[in-house]
Amino acid sequence: MVRTPLTQEERERGEQLGRLLRAARGERSMVEVAASAGLSAETLRKIETGRAPTPAFFTVSALALTLGLSLDEVARACVLMPAPA
């Protein structure tokens, strides 16, 4: 099965998600947060760096719960504003 290439918007949204999660993690270690969310540290690293820009809903949900974020906060943070005309 061939994966459809991501659009620029999807990549940017993934980067936004990564920035939000990094900021919410604060001083907590990546290993601690990943373990609390039931993920590997490498998976969290890929999400935070934008290398996994479209993680599964339940992955995002587990991270949000672990980091004390609501899914509404996550959704708002990942909405891209159109460039001014």
mmCIF file of N, CA and C in Angstrom:
data_model
loop_
_atom_site.group_PDB
_atom_site.id
_atom_site.type_symbol
_atom_site.label_atom_id
_atom_site.label_comp_id
_atom_site.label_asym_id
_atom_site.label_seq_id
_atom_site.Cartn_x
_atom_site.Cartn_y
_atom_site.Cartn_z
ATOM 1 N N MET A 1 0.835 -1.172 0.000
ATOM 2 C CA MET A 1 0.000 0.000 0.000
ATOM 3 C C MET A 1 0.887 1.246 0.000
ATOM 4 N N VAL A 2 0.614 2.147 -0.888
ATOM 5 C CA VAL A 2 1.391 3.374 -1.016
ATOM 6 C C VAL A 2 0.714 4.478 -0.216
ATOM 7 N N ARG A 3 1.487 5.152 0.606
ATOM 8 C CA ARG A 3 0.952 6.245 1.426
ATOM 9 C C ARG A 3 0.923 7.522 0.598
ATOM 10 N N THR A 4 -0.197 8.218 0.651
ATOM 11 C CA THR A 4 -0.339 9.489 -0.040
ATOM 12 C C THR A 4 0.574 10.525 0.621
ATOM 13 N N PRO A 5 1.341 11.262 -0.167
ATOM 14 C CA PRO A 5 2.214 12.286 0.430
ATOM 15 C C PRO A 5 1.394 13.324 1.199
ATOM 16 N N LEU A 6 1.970 13.813 2.284
ATOM 17 C CA LEU A 6 1.293 14.826 3.089
ATOM 18 C C LEU A 6 1.328 16.176 2.386
ATOM 19 N N THR A 7 0.302 16.947 2.622
ATOM 20 C CA THR A 7 0.278 18.306 2.090
ATOM 21 C C THR A 7 1.111 19.199 3.002
ATOM 22 N N GLN A 8 1.438 20.363 2.517
ATOM 23 C CA GLN A 8 2.180 21.336 3.333
ATOM 24 C C GLN A 8 1.376 21.685 4.590
ATOM 25 N N GLU A 9 0.067 21.827 4.446
ATOM 26 C CA GLU A 9 -0.794 22.145 5.597
ATOM 27 C C GLU A 9 -0.736 21.039 6.644
ATOM 28 N N GLU A 10 -0.754 19.788 6.216
ATOM 29 C CA GLU A 10 -0.674 18.675 7.166
ATOM 30 C C GLU A 10 0.664 18.677 7.896
ATOM 31 N N ARG A 11 1.732 18.965 7.181
ATOM 32 C CA ARG A 11 3.045 19.030 7.824
ATOM 33 C C ARG A 11 3.099 20.178 8.833
ATOM 34 N N GLU A 12 2.560 21.337 8.462
ATOM 35 C CA GLU A 12 2.557 22.491 9.367
ATOM 36 C C GLU A 12 1.700 22.228 10.599
ATOM 37 N N ARG A 13 0.560 21.570 10.405
ATOM 38 C CA ARG A 13 -0.300 21.226 11.537
ATOM 39 C C ARG A 13 0.433 20.277 12.483
ATOM 40 N N GLY A 14 1.187 19.335 11.928
ATOM 41 C CA GLY A 14 1.980 18.418 12.750
ATOM 42 C C GLY A 14 3.046 19.144 13.544
ATOM 43 N N GLU A 15 3.665 20.150 12.929
ATOM 44 C CA GLU A 15 4.663 20.948 13.635
ATOM 45 C C GLU A 15 4.025 21.751 14.762
ATOM 46 N N GLN A 16 2.830 22.278 14.518
ATOM 47 C CA GLN A 16 2.094 23.013 15.560
ATOM 48 C C GLN A 16 1.804 22.096 16.746
ATOM 49 N N LEU A 17 1.341 20.882 16.439
ATOM 50 C CA LEU A 17 1.051 19.913 17.494
ATOM 51 C C LEU A 17 2.311 19.618 18.292
ATOM 52 N N GLY A 18 3.416 19.417 17.601
ATOM 53 C CA GLY A 18 4.683 19.143 18.285
ATOM 54 C C GLY A 18 5.090 20.264 19.217
ATOM 55 N N ARG A 19 4.950 21.510 18.755
ATOM 56 C CA ARG A 19 5.307 22.663 19.608
ATOM 57 C C ARG A 19 4.412 22.716 20.843
ATOM 58 N N LEU A 20 3.119 22.469 20.662
ATOM 59 C CA LEU A 20 2.187 22.480 21.790
ATOM 60 C C LEU A 20 2.573 21.414 22.820
ATOM 61 N N LEU A 21 2.841 20.208 22.350
ATOM 62 C CA LEU A 21 3.171 19.123 23.268
ATOM 63 C C LEU A 21 4.492 19.376 23.987
ATOM 64 N N ARG A 22 5.482 19.893 23.271
ATOM 65 C CA ARG A 22 6.766 20.219 23.909
ATOM 66 C C ARG A 22 6.577 21.260 25.002
ATOM 67 N N ALA A 23 5.790 22.289 24.701
ATOM 68 C CA ALA A 23 5.555 23.352 25.686
ATOM 69 C C ALA A 23 4.802 22.807 26.899
ATOM 70 N N ALA A 24 3.806 21.970 26.664
ATOM 71 C CA ALA A 24 3.016 21.415 27.765
ATOM 72 C C ALA A 24 3.837 20.443 28.604
ATOM 73 N N ARG A 25 4.783 19.774 27.991
ATOM 74 C CA ARG A 25 5.633 18.826 28.720
ATOM 75 C C ARG A 25 6.549 19.561 29.684
ATOM 76 N N GLY A 26 6.953 20.769 29.332
ATOM 77 C CA GLY A 26 7.792 21.577 30.212
ATOM 78 C C GLY A 26 9.060 20.867 30.609
ATOM 79 N N GLU A 27 9.300 20.757 31.907
ATOM 80 C CA GLU A 27 10.527 20.154 32.433
ATOM 81 C C GLU A 27 10.430 18.639 32.582
ATOM 82 N N ARG A 28 9.237 18.090 32.354
ATOM 83 C CA ARG A 28 9.091 16.632 32.467
ATOM 84 C C ARG A 28 9.899 15.963 31.370
ATOM 85 N N SER A 29 10.460 14.821 31.659
ATOM 86 C CA SER A 29 11.265 14.140 30.650
ATOM 87 C C SER A 29 10.367 13.506 29.591
ATOM 88 N N MET A 30 10.926 13.376 28.414
ATOM 89 C CA MET A 30 10.210 12.741 27.317
ATOM 90 C C MET A 30 9.852 11.300 27.680
ATOM 91 N N VAL A 31 10.765 10.613 28.342
ATOM 92 C CA VAL A 31 10.541 9.219 28.732
ATOM 93 C C VAL A 31 9.381 9.123 29.716
ATOM 94 N N GLU A 32 9.342 10.022 30.684
ATOM 95 C CA GLU A 32 8.266 10.020 31.693
ATOM 96 C C GLU A 32 6.903 10.250 31.042
ATOM 97 N N VAL A 33 6.812 11.258 30.187
ATOM 98 C CA VAL A 33 5.543 11.591 29.550
ATOM 99 C C VAL A 33 5.105 10.462 28.614
ATOM 100 N N ALA A 34 6.036 9.952 27.832
ATOM 101 C CA ALA A 34 5.697 8.873 26.900
ATOM 102 C C ALA A 34 5.187 7.651 27.662
ATOM 103 N N ALA A 35 5.874 7.274 28.721
ATOM 104 C CA ALA A 35 5.456 6.110 29.502
ATOM 105 C C ALA A 35 4.072 6.326 30.112
ATOM 106 N N SER A 36 3.813 7.526 30.617
ATOM 107 C CA SER A 36 2.507 7.829 31.212
ATOM 108 C C SER A 36 1.389 7.753 30.181
ATOM 109 N N ALA A 37 1.723 8.081 28.932
ATOM 110 C CA ALA A 37 0.725 8.051 27.867
ATOM 111 C C ALA A 37 0.656 6.695 27.170
ATOM 112 N N GLY A 38 1.534 5.773 27.555
ATOM 113 C CA GLY A 38 1.533 4.447 26.938
ATOM 114 C C GLY A 38 2.204 4.413 25.575
ATOM 115 N N LEU A 39 3.176 5.302 25.383
ATOM 116 C CA LEU A 39 3.894 5.383 24.112
ATOM 117 C C LEU A 39 5.382 5.157 24.344
ATOM 118 N N SER A 40 6.088 4.931 23.260
ATOM 119 C CA SER A 40 7.544 4.896 23.373
ATOM 120 C C SER A 40 8.061 6.326 23.318
ATOM 121 N N ALA A 41 9.227 6.536 23.901
ATOM 122 C CA ALA A 41 9.838 7.861 23.846
ATOM 123 C C ALA A 41 10.127 8.251 22.399
ATOM 124 N N GLU A 42 10.477 7.286 21.557
ATOM 125 C CA GLU A 42 10.757 7.578 20.153
ATOM 126 C C GLU A 42 9.499 8.069 19.434
ATOM 127 N N THR A 43 8.348 7.496 19.746
ATOM 128 C CA THR A 43 7.100 7.962 19.139
ATOM 129 C C THR A 43 6.828 9.400 19.548
ATOM 130 N N LEU A 44 6.980 9.701 20.834
ATOM 131 C CA LEU A 44 6.772 11.073 21.295
ATOM 132 C C LEU A 44 7.776 12.008 20.639
ATOM 133 N N ARG A 45 9.016 11.591 20.515
ATOM 134 C CA ARG A 45 10.049 12.414 19.866
ATOM 135 C C ARG A 45 9.642 12.733 18.428
ATOM 136 N N LYS A 46 9.152 11.734 17.709
ATOM 137 C CA LYS A 46 8.739 11.947 16.317
ATOM 138 C C LYS A 46 7.562 12.918 16.233
ATOM 139 N N ILE A 47 6.616 12.808 17.149
ATOM 140 C CA ILE A 47 5.470 13.724 17.142
ATOM 141 C C ILE A 47 5.928 15.137 17.473
ATOM 142 N N GLU A 48 6.751 15.274 18.504
ATOM 143 C CA GLU A 48 7.211 16.606 18.923
ATOM 144 C C GLU A 48 8.055 17.301 17.858
ATOM 145 N N THR A 49 8.774 16.537 17.060
ATOM 146 C CA THR A 49 9.630 17.147 16.039
ATOM 147 C C THR A 49 8.931 17.280 14.691
ATOM 148 N N GLY A 50 7.692 16.797 14.603
ATOM 149 C CA GLY A 50 6.955 16.907 13.350
ATOM 150 C C GLY A 50 7.265 15.808 12.353
ATOM 151 N N ARG A 51 8.084 14.827 12.742
ATOM 152 C CA ARG A 51 8.389 13.718 11.837
ATOM 153 C C ARG A 51 7.239 12.723 11.756
ATOM 154 N N ALA A 52 6.295 12.801 12.698
ATOM 155 C CA ALA A 52 5.064 12.008 12.663
ATOM 156 C C ALA A 52 3.921 13.014 12.768
ATOM 157 N N PRO A 53 3.642 13.733 11.667
ATOM 158 C CA PRO A 53 2.720 14.864 11.736
ATOM 159 C C PRO A 53 1.238 14.499 11.837
ATOM 160 N N THR A 54 0.901 13.238 11.643
ATOM 161 C CA THR A 54 -0.514 12.855 11.717
ATOM 162 C C THR A 54 -0.692 11.649 12.639
ATOM 163 N N PRO A 55 -0.406 11.819 13.930
ATOM 164 C CA PRO A 55 -0.561 10.697 14.853
ATOM 165 C C PRO A 55 -2.032 10.319 15.005
ATOM 166 N N ALA A 56 -2.257 9.097 15.423
ATOM 167 C CA ALA A 56 -3.613 8.589 15.614
ATOM 168 C C ALA A 56 -4.342 9.379 16.707
ATOM 169 N N PHE A 57 -5.653 9.445 16.582
ATOM 170 C CA PHE A 57 -6.472 10.176 17.552
ATOM 171 C C PHE A 57 -6.204 9.707 18.980
ATOM 172 N N PHE A 58 -6.154 8.400 19.191
ATOM 173 C CA PHE A 58 -5.988 7.900 20.550
ATOM 174 C C PHE A 58 -4.597 8.198 21.099
ATOM 175 N N THR A 59 -3.620 8.347 20.246
ATOM 176 C CA THR A 59 -2.291 8.766 20.669
ATOM 177 C C THR A 59 -2.332 10.210 21.157
ATOM 178 N N VAL A 60 -2.956 11.066 20.371
ATOM 179 C CA VAL A 60 -3.086 12.479 20.749
ATOM 180 C C VAL A 60 -3.912 12.598 22.025
ATOM 181 N N SER A 61 -4.968 11.829 22.117
ATOM 182 C CA SER A 61 -5.826 11.858 23.299
ATOM 183 C C SER A 61 -5.056 11.439 24.554
ATOM 184 N N ALA A 62 -4.268 10.386 24.462
ATOM 185 C CA ALA A 62 -3.482 9.925 25.613
ATOM 186 C C ALA A 62 -2.456 10.973 26.026
ATOM 187 N N LEU A 63 -1.818 11.611 25.053
ATOM 188 C CA LEU A 63 -0.851 12.663 25.371
ATOM 189 C C LEU A 63 -1.534 13.864 26.011
ATOM 190 N N ALA A 64 -2.675 14.251 25.478
ATOM 191 C CA ALA A 64 -3.405 15.386 26.038
ATOM 192 C C ALA A 64 -3.773 15.109 27.492
ATOM 193 N N LEU A 65 -4.285 13.931 27.764
ATOM 194 C CA LEU A 65 -4.661 13.560 29.131
ATOM 195 C C LEU A 65 -3.439 13.598 30.050
ATOM 196 N N THR A 66 -2.344 13.028 29.611
ATOM 197 C CA THR A 66 -1.119 12.999 30.405
ATOM 198 C C THR A 66 -0.588 14.402 30.689
ATOM 199 N N LEU A 67 -0.724 15.293 29.704
ATOM 200 C CA LEU A 67 -0.172 16.646 29.833
ATOM 201 C C LEU A 67 -1.169 17.661 30.384
ATOM 202 N N GLY A 68 -2.378 17.220 30.691
ATOM 203 C CA GLY A 68 -3.378 18.124 31.254
ATOM 204 C C GLY A 68 -3.968 19.080 30.234
ATOM 205 N N LEU A 69 -3.984 18.675 28.977
ATOM 206 C CA LEU A 69 -4.577 19.491 27.917
ATOM 207 C C LEU A 69 -5.943 18.927 27.556
ATOM 208 N N SER A 70 -6.864 19.797 27.209
ATOM 209 C CA SER A 70 -8.132 19.311 26.688
ATOM 210 C C SER A 70 -7.979 19.100 25.189
ATOM 211 N N LEU A 71 -8.799 18.253 24.628
ATOM 212 C CA LEU A 71 -8.759 18.055 23.176
ATOM 213 C C LEU A 71 -9.161 19.326 22.447
ATOM 214 N N ASP A 72 -9.997 20.149 23.075
ATOM 215 C CA ASP A 72 -10.338 21.442 22.473
ATOM 216 C C ASP A 72 -9.096 22.320 22.360
ATOM 217 N N GLU A 73 -8.274 22.330 23.411
ATOM 218 C CA GLU A 73 -7.030 23.116 23.373
ATOM 219 C C GLU A 73 -6.113 22.624 22.258
ATOM 220 N N VAL A 74 -6.014 21.312 22.127
ATOM 221 C CA VAL A 74 -5.160 20.733 21.090
ATOM 222 C C VAL A 74 -5.683 21.125 19.712
ATOM 223 N N ALA A 75 -6.992 20.996 19.522
ATOM 224 C CA ALA A 75 -7.574 21.331 18.220
ATOM 225 C C ALA A 75 -7.364 22.805 17.884
ATOM 226 N N ARG A 76 -7.603 23.680 18.857
ATOM 227 C CA ARG A 76 -7.411 25.124 18.608
ATOM 228 C C ARG A 76 -5.962 25.446 18.268
ATOM 229 N N ALA A 77 -5.038 24.805 18.950
ATOM 230 C CA ALA A 77 -3.624 25.082 18.719
ATOM 231 C C ALA A 77 -3.160 24.605 17.348
ATOM 232 N N CYS A 78 -3.858 23.654 16.782
ATOM 233 C CA CYS A 78 -3.422 23.065 15.514
ATOM 234 C C CYS A 78 -4.181 23.577 14.312
ATOM 235 N N VAL A 79 -5.038 24.558 14.520
ATOM 236 C CA VAL A 79 -5.738 25.183 13.394
ATOM 237 C C VAL A 79 -4.809 26.221 12.801
ATOM 238 N N LEU A 80 -4.574 26.102 11.522
ATOM 239 C CA LEU A 80 -3.689 27.054 10.858
ATOM 240 C C LEU A 80 -4.487 28.234 10.348
ATOM 241 N N MET A 81 -3.988 29.405 10.650
ATOM 242 C CA MET A 81 -4.637 30.615 10.179
ATOM 243 C C MET A 81 -4.170 30.904 8.760
ATOM 244 N N PRO A 82 -5.105 31.288 7.883
ATOM 245 C CA PRO A 82 -4.692 31.594 6.524
ATOM 246 C C PRO A 82 -3.778 32.812 6.486
ATOM 247 N N ALA A 83 -2.858 32.788 5.544
ATOM 248 C CA ALA A 83 -1.938 33.917 5.385
ATOM 249 C C ALA A 83 -2.712 35.129 4.919
ATOM 250 N N PRO A 84 -2.340 36.320 5.394
ATOM 251 C CA PRO A 84 -3.031 37.535 4.955
ATOM 252 C C PRO A 84 -2.883 37.732 3.446
ATOM 253 N N ALA A 85 -3.945 38.239 2.845
ATOM 254 C CA ALA A 85 -3.932 38.432 1.382
ATOM 255 C C ALA A 85 -3.274 39.738 1.000
#
